[in-house]
Amino acid sequence: NTEEWDALKQAIVKDKKSIDKAAAYAGIEPRLIVATLIGEQIRLYHTKRELFKSYLGPVKVLVTETQFSLGITGIKAHTAARIERFIKDTASEFYISKRYEHLLDYPDGFADTTARYLRLTNDKNHYYSYLYTGLILHSIQKQWQKAGYDISDNVGVLITLFNLGFSQSEPKPNPEIGGANIAINDNVYTFGGIAFDFYYSGELAKEYCKRFQTSATR
């Protein structure tokens, strides 16, 4: 029940085509990508009020990070580089399957920090931000499945691990929801907790229904 949330919903709906496309290629549920996006955008708008005044409030657009974290879901440059490597490395615990190996190939075949940065910080087209996000979520699901723990239905934990990073993803029984703390109207939430609350709410249910399966996941 905040003006930030009302504006954020409008901004997310504008990106539906890119979100659905990225989710289909990444083999992940669109609503999971949206839940991850919401965690990061809400964190930004409630820790940096000037961003809301400049971007989301007047023009209903998502904030693209360009410094310590990149893009609209706050992916670190080294995390993006790791997912590029993991989707090709059959020996990696995060390897998904052969069909995903070339999704992040660069046109000239050469990946460098500048090309990666430009992909993730493109504020006119967020497709790659969503694609990297979906592949990170899928690779973490796969890691836990290989270890005998399926967290595909544990939305809060899955997105908590996205927030914490690959190095903190250690398959185990009874994982907990957490991640970065976010203060909203004198209440403290966690990154994973906000994602969980959104996912199981009725918000944006028409645009991104729960358990929507794309052709790429079947």
Short mmCIF file of C-alpha atoms in Angstrom, two decimals:
data_model
loop_
_atom_site.label_atom_id
_atom_site.label_comp_id
_atom_site.label_asym_id
_atom_site.label_seq_id
_atom_site.Cartn_x
_atom_site.Cartn_y
_atom_site.Cartn_z
CA ASN A 1 0.00 0.00 0.00
CA THR A 2 2.67 2.49 -1.03
CA GLU A 3 3.13 4.80 -3.98
CA GLU A 4 6.42 3.03 -4.70
CA TRP A 5 4.69 -0.31 -5.14
CA ASP A 6 1.97 1.09 -7.35
CA ALA A 7 4.57 2.70 -9.63
CA LEU A 8 6.83 -0.36 -9.59
CA LYS A 9 4.00 -2.62 -10.77
CA GLN A 10 3.43 -0.38 -13.76
CA ALA A 11 7.13 -0.43 -14.62
CA ILE A 12 7.27 -4.24 -14.41
CA VAL A 13 4.25 -4.71 -16.68
CA LYS A 14 5.99 -2.59 -19.32
CA ASP A 15 8.74 -5.23 -19.45
CA LYS A 16 6.48 -8.27 -19.76
CA LYS A 17 7.65 -9.19 -23.26
CA SER A 18 11.34 -9.19 -22.27
CA ILE A 19 10.65 -11.06 -19.02
CA ASP A 20 8.66 -13.79 -20.74
CA LYS A 21 11.27 -14.19 -23.47
CA ALA A 22 14.16 -14.43 -21.01
CA ALA A 23 12.26 -16.87 -18.80
CA ALA A 24 11.52 -19.14 -21.77
CA TYR A 25 15.17 -19.27 -22.80
CA ALA A 26 16.43 -19.66 -19.23
CA GLY A 27 13.97 -22.47 -18.51
CA ILE A 28 12.58 -20.73 -15.46
CA GLU A 29 9.19 -19.45 -14.38
CA PRO A 30 8.60 -15.78 -15.30
CA ARG A 31 7.15 -15.04 -11.86
CA LEU A 32 10.44 -16.12 -10.24
CA ILE A 33 12.31 -13.53 -12.28
CA VAL A 34 9.75 -10.90 -11.33
CA ALA A 35 10.01 -11.83 -7.64
CA THR A 36 13.79 -11.39 -7.83
CA LEU A 37 13.42 -8.08 -9.65
CA ILE A 38 10.99 -6.82 -7.03
CA GLY A 39 13.37 -7.61 -4.19
CA GLU A 40 16.12 -5.51 -5.77
CA GLN A 41 13.96 -2.61 -6.96
CA ILE A 42 12.17 -2.28 -3.62
CA ARG A 43 15.55 -2.33 -1.88
CA LEU A 44 16.76 0.50 -4.10
CA TYR A 45 13.71 2.69 -3.73
CA HIS A 46 13.55 2.37 0.03
CA THR A 47 17.26 2.93 0.65
CA LYS A 48 17.70 5.72 -1.90
CA ARG A 49 14.61 7.86 -1.89
CA GLU A 50 16.05 10.22 -4.50
CA LEU A 51 15.82 7.38 -7.04
CA PHE A 52 12.08 7.16 -6.58
CA LYS A 53 11.72 10.90 -7.02
CA SER A 54 13.83 10.86 -10.19
CA TYR A 55 12.83 7.63 -11.91
CA LEU A 56 10.02 5.43 -10.68
CA GLY A 57 7.63 8.05 -9.39
CA PRO A 58 7.31 10.38 -12.39
CA VAL A 59 8.00 8.07 -15.35
CA LYS A 60 7.39 4.52 -14.05
CA VAL A 61 10.71 3.00 -15.13
CA LEU A 62 13.04 0.56 -13.40
CA VAL A 63 16.35 1.69 -11.94
CA THR A 64 19.43 0.33 -13.71
CA GLU A 65 22.43 -0.01 -11.41
CA THR A 66 25.83 0.80 -12.90
CA GLN A 67 28.37 0.66 -10.07
CA PHE A 68 28.86 -2.08 -7.49
CA SER A 69 25.95 -4.12 -8.83
CA LEU A 70 24.70 -4.04 -12.39
CA GLY A 71 21.37 -3.93 -14.17
CA ILE A 72 17.89 -3.94 -12.73
CA THR A 73 18.32 -7.05 -10.56
CA GLY A 74 21.68 -6.03 -9.08
CA ILE A 75 23.96 -8.72 -10.51
CA LYS A 76 27.65 -8.37 -9.67
CA ALA A 77 30.02 -8.38 -12.67
CA HIS A 78 31.92 -11.39 -11.28
CA THR A 79 28.64 -13.27 -10.79
CA ALA A 80 27.70 -12.65 -14.42
CA ALA A 81 31.12 -13.90 -15.52
CA ARG A 82 30.69 -17.04 -13.42
CA ILE A 83 27.29 -17.90 -14.90
CA GLU A 84 28.76 -17.48 -18.39
CA ARG A 85 31.35 -20.06 -17.41
CA PHE A 86 29.06 -22.39 -15.47
CA ILE A 87 26.56 -22.89 -18.29
CA LYS A 88 29.37 -24.28 -20.45
CA ASP A 89 31.29 -26.24 -17.81
CA THR A 90 29.85 -29.76 -17.62
CA ALA A 91 31.94 -30.43 -14.51
CA SER A 92 30.42 -27.52 -12.60
CA GLU A 93 27.85 -28.24 -9.92
CA PHE A 94 25.91 -25.32 -11.42
CA TYR A 95 25.85 -26.73 -14.97
CA ILE A 96 22.27 -27.05 -16.25
CA SER A 97 22.32 -28.90 -19.57
CA LYS A 98 23.62 -28.66 -23.12
CA ARG A 99 20.66 -26.65 -24.42
CA TYR A 100 21.72 -23.64 -22.33
CA GLU A 101 25.42 -23.60 -23.20
CA HIS A 102 25.33 -20.90 -25.88
CA LEU A 103 22.67 -18.54 -24.53
CA LEU A 104 25.23 -15.98 -23.39
CA ASP A 105 27.67 -16.22 -26.29
CA TYR A 106 28.99 -12.89 -27.51
CA PRO A 107 28.58 -11.95 -31.20
CA ASP A 108 32.33 -11.86 -31.78
CA GLY A 109 32.94 -14.83 -29.50
CA PHE A 110 34.92 -12.71 -27.05
CA ALA A 111 33.68 -11.79 -23.60
CA ASP A 112 35.27 -8.88 -21.78
CA THR A 113 34.29 -6.66 -18.88
CA THR A 114 33.08 -3.85 -21.13
CA ALA A 115 30.81 -6.07 -23.23
CA ARG A 116 29.37 -7.66 -20.10
CA TYR A 117 28.83 -4.27 -18.48
CA LEU A 118 27.02 -2.91 -21.52
CA ARG A 119 24.73 -5.94 -21.64
CA LEU A 120 23.63 -5.62 -18.06
CA THR A 121 23.37 -1.84 -17.85
CA ASN A 122 21.35 -1.27 -21.01
CA ASP A 123 18.50 0.84 -19.66
CA LYS A 124 16.60 0.69 -22.95
CA ASN A 125 16.39 -3.10 -23.12
CA HIS A 126 16.51 -5.21 -19.94
CA TYR A 127 16.47 -8.58 -21.68
CA TYR A 128 19.98 -9.62 -20.64
CA SER A 129 19.37 -8.61 -17.03
CA TYR A 130 16.39 -10.95 -17.01
CA LEU A 131 18.24 -13.72 -18.86
CA TYR A 132 21.20 -13.73 -16.47
CA THR A 133 18.77 -13.64 -13.55
CA GLY A 134 16.82 -16.62 -14.89
CA LEU A 135 19.97 -18.64 -15.57
CA ILE A 136 21.36 -17.94 -12.10
CA LEU A 137 18.10 -19.14 -10.53
CA HIS A 138 18.02 -22.23 -12.74
CA SER A 139 21.66 -23.10 -12.05
CA ILE A 140 21.12 -22.85 -8.29
CA GLN A 141 18.06 -25.10 -8.60
CA LYS A 142 20.19 -27.60 -10.52
CA GLN A 143 23.00 -27.50 -7.96
CA TRP A 144 20.64 -28.36 -5.12
CA GLN A 145 18.87 -31.06 -7.14
CA LYS A 146 22.20 -32.75 -7.86
CA ALA A 147 22.94 -32.71 -4.13
CA GLY A 148 19.60 -34.35 -3.34
CA TYR A 149 17.73 -31.23 -2.19
CA ASP A 150 15.05 -29.85 -4.49
CA ILE A 151 14.33 -26.18 -3.77
CA SER A 152 12.39 -25.57 -6.98
CA ASP A 153 9.26 -24.90 -4.90
CA ASN A 154 11.10 -23.05 -2.13
CA VAL A 155 10.87 -19.60 -3.67
CA GLY A 156 12.12 -17.61 -0.68
CA VAL A 157 15.24 -19.74 -0.29
CA LEU A 158 16.00 -19.80 -4.00
CA ILE A 159 15.89 -16.01 -4.28
CA THR A 160 17.78 -15.63 -1.01
CA LEU A 161 20.61 -17.60 -2.62
CA PHE A 162 20.45 -15.37 -5.70
CA ASN A 163 20.93 -12.41 -3.38
CA LEU A 164 23.78 -14.00 -1.41
CA GLY A 165 25.67 -15.30 -4.44
CA PHE A 166 27.07 -18.60 -5.70
CA SER A 167 29.67 -18.84 -2.93
CA GLN A 168 26.92 -18.94 -0.29
CA SER A 169 24.87 -21.59 -2.08
CA GLU A 170 25.61 -24.75 -0.08
CA PRO A 171 22.97 -27.48 -0.42
CA LYS A 172 21.69 -28.68 2.96
CA PRO A 173 18.48 -29.70 4.69
CA ASN A 174 16.19 -27.02 6.09
CA PRO A 175 17.62 -23.88 4.43
CA GLU A 176 16.23 -20.56 5.63
CA ILE A 177 14.91 -17.47 3.91
CA GLY A 178 17.08 -14.39 4.36
CA GLY A 179 19.41 -12.15 2.42
CA ALA A 180 19.89 -8.40 2.63
CA ASN A 181 17.76 -6.52 5.16
CA ILE A 182 15.40 -3.92 3.71
CA ALA A 183 13.68 -1.31 5.89
CA ILE A 184 10.22 -0.24 4.68
CA ASN A 185 8.04 2.09 6.72
CA ASP A 186 9.81 1.21 9.99
CA ASN A 187 9.58 -2.54 9.33
CA VAL A 188 12.58 -4.69 8.40
CA TYR A 189 12.20 -7.36 5.73
CA THR A 190 14.69 -9.60 3.99
CA PHE A 191 15.37 -9.81 0.25
CA GLY A 192 14.16 -13.40 0.13
CA GLY A 193 11.19 -12.63 2.35
CA ILE A 194 9.91 -9.87 0.08
CA ALA A 195 10.29 -12.15 -2.95
CA PHE A 196 8.37 -14.91 -1.13
CA ASP A 197 5.58 -12.51 -0.13
CA PHE A 198 5.17 -11.28 -3.68
CA TYR A 199 5.29 -14.72 -5.28
CA TYR A 200 2.43 -16.07 -3.16
CA SER A 201 0.37 -12.88 -3.29
CA GLY A 202 -2.24 -12.02 -5.85
CA GLU A 203 -0.20 -9.07 -7.11
CA LEU A 204 0.41 -9.12 -10.88
CA ALA A 205 -1.29 -12.53 -11.01
CA LYS A 206 -2.84 -11.77 -14.38
CA GLU A 207 0.47 -10.87 -15.99
CA TYR A 208 2.69 -13.40 -14.19
CA CYS A 209 0.68 -16.27 -12.77
CA LYS A 210 2.29 -18.80 -10.42
CA ARG A 211 3.60 -22.01 -11.95
CA PHE A 212 3.34 -20.75 -15.51
CA GLN A 213 5.46 -23.17 -17.50
CA THR A 214 7.19 -21.99 -20.65
CA SER A 215 7.89 -24.21 -23.63
CA ALA A 216 11.56 -24.21 -22.69
CA THR A 217 10.89 -25.86 -19.33
CA ARG A 218 8.85 -28.80 -20.60
#
